[in-house]
Amino acid sequence: MDSANGGQASNHQRAQRIWILCLVMVLCWLLSGIATAQQYEVIELPAAAVTPERISGYERAAKTLATSRKPEQLTADLKRNAMIYIEHIVPYTIVRKENLTKMGPMLVSLEKSLSGAQRINNPGKTDLLKYIYNGMTKVAKGNHIPAARINAVLVLGRLDSAPYDGATGRPPTPLAAAYPALFDTLVGLYENEEEVDGVRAAALQSLHRTAMYGFPSLTAENKAKLTQLMTDLLDAPAPADRDPKAHAYLQRFAVDILHYVSTPQDTTLGKQLISISTNEEQPDLIALYSASQLGDMTTQLKGQVADTEGVLKSWSRRAFDTVESELKRLKALDRTSAMPVKQPPSPDTFLGVKEDKKKKKDKSRTGGAMMGGGMGMDDAMMGGMGMDSMMDGMDMGMGMDGMGMDDMMGGMGMGGMGMMGRMPAAKPQPPEVSLSRRRITSVLQQLLRGAVGSPLAEIPDTPAGLISAASEEDQKVLTSWVDDVRPIAEAINDDLLDDKKKWMESLEEQRVALAKLAGVELSDGEEDADQDDRRPGGLPMFGLPGNQPAGLPGDLPAGMPAADAPNAGLPADDLPGAN
């Protein structure tokens, strides 16, 4: 029962996330529709049928159909009113731009009603399922605002002919897997390249759920259709109007669908995933995901890995590039934070408002409040000695009775005075370090999973991935690679790296280690010491030789290296005055 409740809660959370995504997509496509001046259709109903009183009555009938366990209550008139609400009132409402805020709650309510009716085996569950299917199909196929169509397609993908069984753990059976008409509708929406990209993406997500839960119910013909469509998606470059990262995200659905519908004897997908994961042109989003999915395979990889060492070098190069990009990003943050931020002037200055400020100096204080504004240090307490004089006269290496200054300060709690004797709390990880660590760790985990079937830097008792199909010689190569990656992973997750400086120093070391694994040659002078002293484009800053104002003497200062001369490095033929 707990499992069933957990599954239902997970489904509701997933539905909420999807509605949030849809809300974001709504704004995008509304703006797109305005920009292209595309005219979308609305669903018209008689005015007498859409009064608040009539709509409220139809909605009550739909709720009664979903909740009543007494067949005698489900009269023909009640079913008719429920059908009017679900097949007509709901589509009429959600296809109008002014009702965007009503769309989510209305569709969520329908899905909950169907889920509850199916869970309690309500006598009206079949009629309820049919009405929702008819109403959402009408919206999904029509020329309506994309927000309504996307939501309708997602609802169709979540319709189940048989719900999840919490007692036995049996997964749900998607309606699209058991009802060919719905499967054809989703495939048709996805295949149509003239469709709105959001509608195609929603159809692909619905097909993903159909394959994940309904593959036992899919016919051989439908499995073959999905295999062809998803293979084409993996092979196709991003369309001109689609961001490459968005295309890579959609390709992840294709990887999953092919994995769901394939057989253990099919080696095609394994070969394709290896090719994607080692293709330098592929974004990390799909390349790393393809590598990680190899960790679920064993027999499918037999004979598909022609060059194990080459695959590992390519994967190591992705990890190396990730570390290098993180170093560049963190260094850029340093440069950004070092830039002075000029505060805007007060608005009062523009209005001519003057404020009299009387500066009073408290002569009983030496320099303001201390300890967060609590206690000030009095001249009398200091015996007439100023703070600077006191610090000059104190030996910084020694305190009272031979106690060092650090020891003395360490005995004082940060929250107040006195010797508390508490151990200092662990320093929190800066957010930039945590995010960087998370990204690099995710990359290493996906690569390790593809190599040995585990995200940990160790070979499990029942390995999968590349090592499961490797020869004895290649197994040694894989084992050695895992041994080399292990200290890198441990260093990345070292808790002592609790500030950005320590973290970046460690990343420099791991960058060198990964470069060796990837076969990347690092030159000794790769880091340009004077890079920060130059303007973009390599121009020297003002005041340096080579950028003097016109009219100054052109002779070089004594001892100036020839390489710093304005024409240094140019062939003799390119020098001014050369023949």
Short mmCIF file of N, CA, C and O in Angstrom, two decimals, residues 373-471:
data_model
loop_
_atom_site.label_atom_id
_atom_site.label_comp_id
_atom_site.label_asym_id
_atom_site.label_seq_id
_atom_site.Cartn_x
_atom_site.Cartn_y
_atom_site.Cartn_z
N GLY A 373 28.69 45.69 16.56
CA GLY A 373 27.89 46.83 17.03
C GLY A 373 27.45 46.68 18.48
O GLY A 373 26.67 47.48 18.97
N GLY A 374 27.94 45.69 19.19
CA GLY A 374 27.49 45.45 20.55
C GLY A 374 28.27 46.28 21.55
O GLY A 374 27.75 47.20 22.17
N MET A 375 29.56 45.99 21.73
CA MET A 375 30.37 46.69 22.72
C MET A 375 31.43 47.52 22.01
O MET A 375 32.15 47.02 21.16
N GLY A 376 31.56 48.81 22.37
CA GLY A 376 32.62 49.63 21.84
C GLY A 376 33.83 49.55 22.77
O GLY A 376 33.71 49.25 23.95
N MET A 377 35.01 49.84 22.23
CA MET A 377 36.22 49.77 23.03
C MET A 377 36.56 51.18 23.49
O MET A 377 36.82 52.06 22.68
N ASP A 378 36.55 51.40 24.78
CA ASP A 378 36.73 52.73 25.36
C ASP A 378 38.21 53.05 25.47
O ASP A 378 39.04 52.19 25.66
N ASP A 379 38.51 54.38 25.38
CA ASP A 379 39.89 54.81 25.60
C ASP A 379 40.34 54.48 27.00
O ASP A 379 41.51 54.16 27.24
N ALA A 380 39.41 54.54 27.96
CA ALA A 380 39.79 54.24 29.33
C ALA A 380 40.20 52.79 29.47
O ALA A 380 41.08 52.44 30.24
N MET A 381 39.49 51.89 28.72
CA MET A 381 39.82 50.47 28.76
C MET A 381 41.20 50.25 28.16
O MET A 381 41.94 49.35 28.57
N MET A 382 41.56 51.05 27.18
CA MET A 382 42.85 50.90 26.52
C MET A 382 43.96 51.63 27.27
O MET A 382 45.11 51.58 26.87
N GLY A 383 43.60 52.32 28.35
CA GLY A 383 44.60 53.03 29.11
C GLY A 383 45.20 54.19 28.33
O GLY A 383 46.37 54.52 28.48
N GLY A 384 44.35 54.82 27.48
CA GLY A 384 44.83 55.93 26.71
C GLY A 384 45.62 55.53 25.50
O GLY A 384 46.15 56.39 24.79
N MET A 385 45.72 54.25 25.24
CA MET A 385 46.52 53.77 24.11
C MET A 385 45.61 53.54 22.91
O MET A 385 44.59 52.87 23.03
N GLY A 386 45.94 54.07 21.79
CA GLY A 386 45.17 53.83 20.58
C GLY A 386 45.36 52.41 20.09
O GLY A 386 46.29 51.71 20.48
N MET A 387 44.44 51.97 19.19
CA MET A 387 44.50 50.60 18.67
C MET A 387 45.80 50.36 17.91
O MET A 387 46.44 49.32 18.06
N ASP A 388 46.21 51.33 17.09
CA ASP A 388 47.44 51.14 16.32
C ASP A 388 48.64 51.03 17.23
O ASP A 388 49.54 50.20 17.02
N SER A 389 48.67 51.86 18.28
CA SER A 389 49.79 51.80 19.20
C SER A 389 49.84 50.48 19.93
O SER A 389 50.90 49.90 20.15
N MET A 390 48.65 49.99 20.29
CA MET A 390 48.60 48.72 21.00
C MET A 390 49.12 47.59 20.14
O MET A 390 49.88 46.73 20.57
N MET A 391 48.72 47.56 18.87
CA MET A 391 49.14 46.49 17.97
C MET A 391 50.62 46.59 17.68
O MET A 391 51.30 45.58 17.51
N ASP A 392 51.15 47.82 17.61
CA ASP A 392 52.58 47.97 17.38
C ASP A 392 53.38 47.46 18.55
O ASP A 392 54.48 46.92 18.40
N GLY A 393 52.84 47.66 19.76
CA GLY A 393 53.59 47.27 20.94
C GLY A 393 53.44 45.82 21.31
O GLY A 393 54.10 45.34 22.23
N MET A 394 52.55 45.09 20.65
CA MET A 394 52.31 43.69 21.00
C MET A 394 53.11 42.79 20.08
O MET A 394 53.14 42.98 18.87
N ASP A 395 53.70 41.80 20.65
CA ASP A 395 54.42 40.80 19.85
C ASP A 395 53.38 39.86 19.25
O ASP A 395 52.69 39.14 19.97
N MET A 396 53.23 39.88 17.94
CA MET A 396 52.18 39.10 17.29
C MET A 396 52.41 37.61 17.43
O MET A 396 51.51 36.81 17.26
N GLY A 397 53.62 37.21 17.74
CA GLY A 397 53.88 35.77 17.87
C GLY A 397 53.54 35.25 19.23
O GLY A 397 53.41 34.03 19.42
N MET A 398 53.41 36.11 20.23
CA MET A 398 53.19 35.64 21.60
C MET A 398 52.01 36.39 22.19
O MET A 398 51.80 37.56 21.94
N GLY A 399 51.28 35.74 23.06
CA GLY A 399 50.20 36.37 23.80
C GLY A 399 50.47 36.20 25.27
O GLY A 399 51.61 36.23 25.73
N MET A 400 49.44 36.04 26.06
CA MET A 400 49.60 35.87 27.49
C MET A 400 50.11 34.48 27.80
O MET A 400 49.59 33.48 27.27
N ASP A 401 51.09 34.42 28.67
CA ASP A 401 51.65 33.16 29.13
C ASP A 401 52.08 32.27 27.99
O ASP A 401 51.86 31.06 27.97
N GLY A 402 52.66 32.85 26.98
CA GLY A 402 53.17 32.05 25.88
C GLY A 402 52.12 31.59 24.90
O GLY A 402 52.39 30.80 24.01
N MET A 403 50.89 32.05 25.04
CA MET A 403 49.81 31.64 24.13
C MET A 403 49.91 32.44 22.85
O MET A 403 50.01 33.67 22.89
N GLY A 404 49.91 31.77 21.70
CA GLY A 404 49.93 32.47 20.42
C GLY A 404 48.63 33.20 20.16
O GLY A 404 47.60 32.89 20.74
N MET A 405 48.71 34.19 19.30
CA MET A 405 47.51 34.95 18.99
C MET A 405 46.42 34.07 18.38
O MET A 405 45.25 34.20 18.70
N ASP A 406 46.82 33.12 17.50
CA ASP A 406 45.82 32.24 16.89
C ASP A 406 45.15 31.39 17.94
O ASP A 406 43.94 31.14 17.89
N ASP A 407 45.95 30.90 18.94
CA ASP A 407 45.35 30.08 19.99
C ASP A 407 44.37 30.88 20.83
O ASP A 407 43.32 30.39 21.23
N MET A 408 44.76 32.12 21.11
CA MET A 408 43.89 32.95 21.94
C MET A 408 42.58 33.24 21.23
O MET A 408 41.51 33.15 21.81
N MET A 409 42.64 33.56 19.95
CA MET A 409 41.43 33.86 19.20
C MET A 409 40.60 32.61 18.97
O MET A 409 39.39 32.67 18.87
N GLY A 410 41.27 31.46 18.87
CA GLY A 410 40.52 30.22 18.64
C GLY A 410 39.69 29.81 19.82
O GLY A 410 38.75 29.04 19.70
N GLY A 411 40.02 30.32 21.02
CA GLY A 411 39.23 29.97 22.19
C GLY A 411 38.01 30.82 22.36
O GLY A 411 37.24 30.62 23.29
N MET A 412 37.83 31.81 21.52
CA MET A 412 36.66 32.68 21.62
C MET A 412 35.63 32.25 20.60
O MET A 412 35.90 32.12 19.44
N GLY A 413 34.41 32.01 21.06
CA GLY A 413 33.34 31.64 20.13
C GLY A 413 33.02 32.81 19.23
O GLY A 413 33.08 33.97 19.65
N MET A 414 32.64 32.52 17.99
CA MET A 414 32.34 33.59 17.04
C MET A 414 31.08 34.34 17.44
O MET A 414 30.86 35.47 17.05
N GLY A 415 30.23 33.72 18.25
CA GLY A 415 28.97 34.37 18.60
C GLY A 415 29.06 35.25 19.82
O GLY A 415 28.12 35.96 20.15
N GLY A 416 30.14 35.26 20.56
CA GLY A 416 30.20 36.09 21.75
C GLY A 416 31.56 36.01 22.40
O GLY A 416 32.52 35.54 21.81
N MET A 417 31.66 36.47 23.65
CA MET A 417 32.92 36.57 24.36
C MET A 417 33.12 35.32 25.20
O MET A 417 32.20 34.58 25.48
N GLY A 418 34.35 35.10 25.60
CA GLY A 418 34.62 34.02 26.55
C GLY A 418 35.19 32.81 25.88
O GLY A 418 35.09 32.63 24.67
N MET A 419 35.79 31.95 26.68
CA MET A 419 36.40 30.73 26.18
C MET A 419 35.36 29.63 26.15
O MET A 419 34.98 29.10 27.19
N MET A 420 34.84 29.35 24.98
CA MET A 420 33.79 28.35 24.85
C MET A 420 34.35 26.95 24.69
O MET A 420 33.71 25.96 25.02
N GLY A 421 35.55 26.83 24.09
CA GLY A 421 36.16 25.52 23.93
C GLY A 421 35.51 24.66 22.87
O GLY A 421 35.70 23.45 22.84
N ARG A 422 34.68 25.23 21.98
CA ARG A 422 33.99 24.44 20.96
C ARG A 422 34.87 24.30 19.73
O ARG A 422 35.61 25.21 19.37
N MET A 423 34.73 23.15 19.07
CA MET A 423 35.43 22.95 17.81
C MET A 423 34.74 23.77 16.73
O MET A 423 33.51 23.85 16.70
N PRO A 424 35.49 24.42 15.86
CA PRO A 424 34.85 25.22 14.80
C PRO A 424 34.05 24.33 13.87
O PRO A 424 34.44 23.20 13.57
N ALA A 425 32.89 24.83 13.44
CA ALA A 425 32.04 24.07 12.53
C ALA A 425 32.71 23.96 11.16
O ALA A 425 33.54 24.79 10.78
N ALA A 426 32.37 22.90 10.44
CA ALA A 426 32.94 22.70 9.11
C ALA A 426 32.53 23.84 8.20
O ALA A 426 31.40 24.31 8.24
N LYS A 427 33.46 24.27 7.39
CA LYS A 427 33.18 25.37 6.49
C LYS A 427 32.22 24.92 5.40
O LYS A 427 32.41 23.85 4.81
N PRO A 428 31.17 25.69 5.13
CA PRO A 428 30.26 25.31 4.05
C PRO A 428 30.94 25.44 2.69
O PRO A 428 31.85 26.25 2.50
N GLN A 429 30.48 24.64 1.76
CA GLN A 429 31.03 24.67 0.42
C GLN A 429 30.47 25.89 -0.32
O GLN A 429 29.25 26.09 -0.35
N PRO A 430 31.32 26.70 -0.93
CA PRO A 430 30.80 27.81 -1.74
C PRO A 430 29.94 27.27 -2.88
O PRO A 430 30.21 26.19 -3.41
N PRO A 431 28.90 27.97 -3.27
CA PRO A 431 28.00 27.45 -4.32
C PRO A 431 28.71 27.18 -5.63
O PRO A 431 28.39 26.22 -6.33
N GLU A 432 29.71 28.03 -5.99
CA GLU A 432 30.39 27.79 -7.26
C GLU A 432 31.20 26.50 -7.23
O GLU A 432 31.34 25.81 -8.24
N VAL A 433 31.72 26.14 -6.03
CA VAL A 433 32.46 24.89 -5.90
C VAL A 433 31.50 23.70 -5.95
O VAL A 433 31.75 22.70 -6.62
N SER A 434 30.37 23.81 -5.25
CA SER A 434 29.40 22.71 -5.24
C SER A 434 28.87 22.42 -6.64
O SER A 434 28.76 21.27 -7.05
N LEU A 435 28.52 23.47 -7.37
CA LEU A 435 27.99 23.28 -8.72
C LEU A 435 29.04 22.68 -9.64
O LEU A 435 28.75 21.81 -10.46
N SER A 436 30.27 23.16 -9.52
CA SER A 436 31.34 22.63 -10.36
C SER A 436 31.62 21.17 -10.04
O SER A 436 31.77 20.35 -10.94
N ARG A 437 31.65 20.84 -8.76
CA ARG A 437 31.88 19.44 -8.36
C ARG A 437 30.75 18.54 -8.87
O ARG A 437 30.99 17.43 -9.34
N ARG A 438 29.54 19.03 -8.77
CA ARG A 438 28.40 18.22 -9.21
C ARG A 438 28.47 17.94 -10.70
O ARG A 438 28.19 16.82 -11.15
N ARG A 439 28.85 18.94 -11.47
CA ARG A 439 28.91 18.75 -12.92
C ARG A 439 30.00 17.74 -13.31
O ARG A 439 29.76 16.82 -14.09
N ILE A 440 31.19 17.90 -12.74
CA ILE A 440 32.29 17.00 -13.10
C ILE A 440 32.01 15.58 -12.61
O ILE A 440 32.28 14.61 -13.30
N THR A 441 31.45 15.46 -11.40
CA THR A 441 31.11 14.14 -10.88
C THR A 441 30.09 13.44 -11.76
O THR A 441 30.18 12.23 -12.02
N SER A 442 29.09 14.18 -12.25
CA SER A 442 28.08 13.59 -13.13
C SER A 442 28.72 13.06 -14.41
O SER A 442 28.37 11.97 -14.88
N VAL A 443 29.66 13.81 -14.97
CA VAL A 443 30.34 13.35 -16.19
C VAL A 443 31.11 12.06 -15.91
O VAL A 443 31.01 11.07 -16.67
N LEU A 444 31.88 12.02 -14.84
CA LEU A 444 32.66 10.82 -14.53
C LEU A 444 31.76 9.62 -14.25
O LEU A 444 32.06 8.49 -14.66
N GLN A 445 30.65 9.84 -13.56
CA GLN A 445 29.74 8.74 -13.25
C GLN A 445 29.13 8.14 -14.52
O GLN A 445 29.01 6.91 -14.63
N GLN A 446 28.75 8.97 -15.45
CA GLN A 446 28.16 8.46 -16.69
C GLN A 446 29.19 7.66 -17.50
O GLN A 446 28.86 6.62 -18.08
N LEU A 447 30.42 8.13 -17.52
CA LEU A 447 31.46 7.41 -18.27
C LEU A 447 31.81 6.08 -17.58
O LEU A 447 31.97 5.05 -18.26
N LEU A 448 31.91 6.09 -16.27
CA LEU A 448 32.21 4.86 -15.54
C LEU A 448 31.08 3.84 -15.71
O LEU A 448 31.33 2.64 -15.85
N ARG A 449 29.86 4.32 -15.71
CA ARG A 449 28.72 3.41 -15.87
C ARG A 449 28.76 2.76 -17.25
O ARG A 449 28.45 1.57 -17.40
N GLY A 450 29.11 3.51 -18.26
CA GLY A 450 29.21 2.94 -19.59
C GLY A 450 30.35 1.95 -19.72
O GLY A 450 30.28 1.00 -20.50
N ALA A 451 31.41 2.16 -18.93
CA ALA A 451 32.58 1.28 -19.04
C ALA A 451 32.39 -0.04 -18.31
O ALA A 451 32.70 -1.11 -18.84
N VAL A 452 31.86 0.04 -17.06
CA VAL A 452 31.78 -1.19 -16.24
C VAL A 452 30.41 -1.45 -15.66
O VAL A 452 30.23 -2.39 -14.89
N GLY A 453 29.43 -0.60 -15.97
CA GLY A 453 28.07 -0.83 -15.48
C GLY A 453 27.81 -0.28 -14.10
O GLY A 453 26.76 -0.57 -13.51
N SER A 454 28.71 0.52 -13.54
CA SER A 454 28.52 1.11 -12.22
C SER A 454 29.05 2.52 -12.23
O SER A 454 30.12 2.78 -12.79
N PRO A 455 28.34 3.47 -11.56
CA PRO A 455 28.84 4.85 -11.50
C PRO A 455 30.01 5.02 -10.55
O PRO A 455 30.62 6.09 -10.52
N LEU A 456 30.31 4.00 -9.76
CA LEU A 456 31.44 4.06 -8.84
C LEU A 456 32.71 3.67 -9.57
O LEU A 456 32.69 2.93 -10.55
N ALA A 457 33.82 4.15 -9.06
CA ALA A 457 35.12 3.87 -9.69
C ALA A 457 35.64 2.51 -9.25
O ALA A 457 36.74 2.38 -8.72
N GLU A 458 34.82 1.50 -9.45
CA GLU A 458 35.21 0.12 -9.13
C GLU A 458 34.40 -0.82 -10.01
O GLU A 458 33.31 -0.48 -10.47
N ILE A 459 34.93 -1.99 -10.24
CA ILE A 459 34.26 -2.96 -11.11
C ILE A 459 33.32 -3.80 -10.26
O ILE A 459 33.76 -4.46 -9.31
N PRO A 460 32.02 -3.82 -10.54
CA PRO A 460 31.07 -4.58 -9.72
C PRO A 460 31.22 -6.09 -9.93
O PRO A 460 31.91 -6.55 -10.83
N ASP A 461 30.54 -6.83 -9.07
CA ASP A 461 30.60 -8.30 -9.17
C ASP A 461 30.00 -8.80 -10.48
O ASP A 461 30.47 -9.79 -11.04
N THR A 462 28.96 -8.13 -10.94
CA THR A 462 28.36 -8.48 -12.23
C THR A 462 28.51 -7.30 -13.16
O THR A 462 27.58 -6.48 -13.30
N PRO A 463 29.64 -7.16 -13.80
CA PRO A 463 29.89 -5.98 -14.64
C PRO A 463 29.02 -5.98 -15.88
O PRO A 463 28.56 -7.02 -16.36
N ALA A 464 28.79 -4.80 -16.39
CA ALA A 464 28.04 -4.60 -17.63
C ALA A 464 28.80 -3.55 -18.43
O ALA A 464 29.91 -3.17 -18.09
N GLY A 465 28.19 -3.07 -19.50
CA GLY A 465 28.85 -2.07 -20.32
C GLY A 465 29.97 -2.66 -21.15
O GLY A 465 29.95 -3.83 -21.53
N LEU A 466 30.97 -1.84 -21.45
CA LEU A 466 32.04 -2.26 -22.34
C LEU A 466 32.78 -3.49 -21.84
O LEU A 466 33.14 -4.38 -22.62
N ILE A 467 33.01 -3.56 -20.53
CA ILE A 467 33.83 -4.65 -20.00
C ILE A 467 33.15 -6.00 -20.11
O ILE A 467 33.81 -7.04 -20.15
N SER A 468 31.81 -5.99 -20.17
CA SER A 468 31.09 -7.27 -20.25
C SER A 468 31.26 -7.95 -21.60
O SER A 468 31.07 -9.17 -21.71
N ALA A 469 31.59 -7.18 -22.63
CA ALA A 469 31.73 -7.75 -23.97
C ALA A 469 33.16 -7.67 -24.47
O ALA A 469 33.42 -7.93 -25.64
N ALA A 470 34.10 -7.32 -23.59
CA ALA A 470 35.48 -7.11 -24.01
C ALA A 470 36.27 -8.41 -23.96
O ALA A 470 35.96 -9.33 -23.19
N SER A 471 37.31 -8.47 -24.77
CA SER A 471 38.23 -9.60 -24.73
C SER A 471 39.07 -9.51 -23.46
O SER A 471 39.04 -8.51 -22.74
#
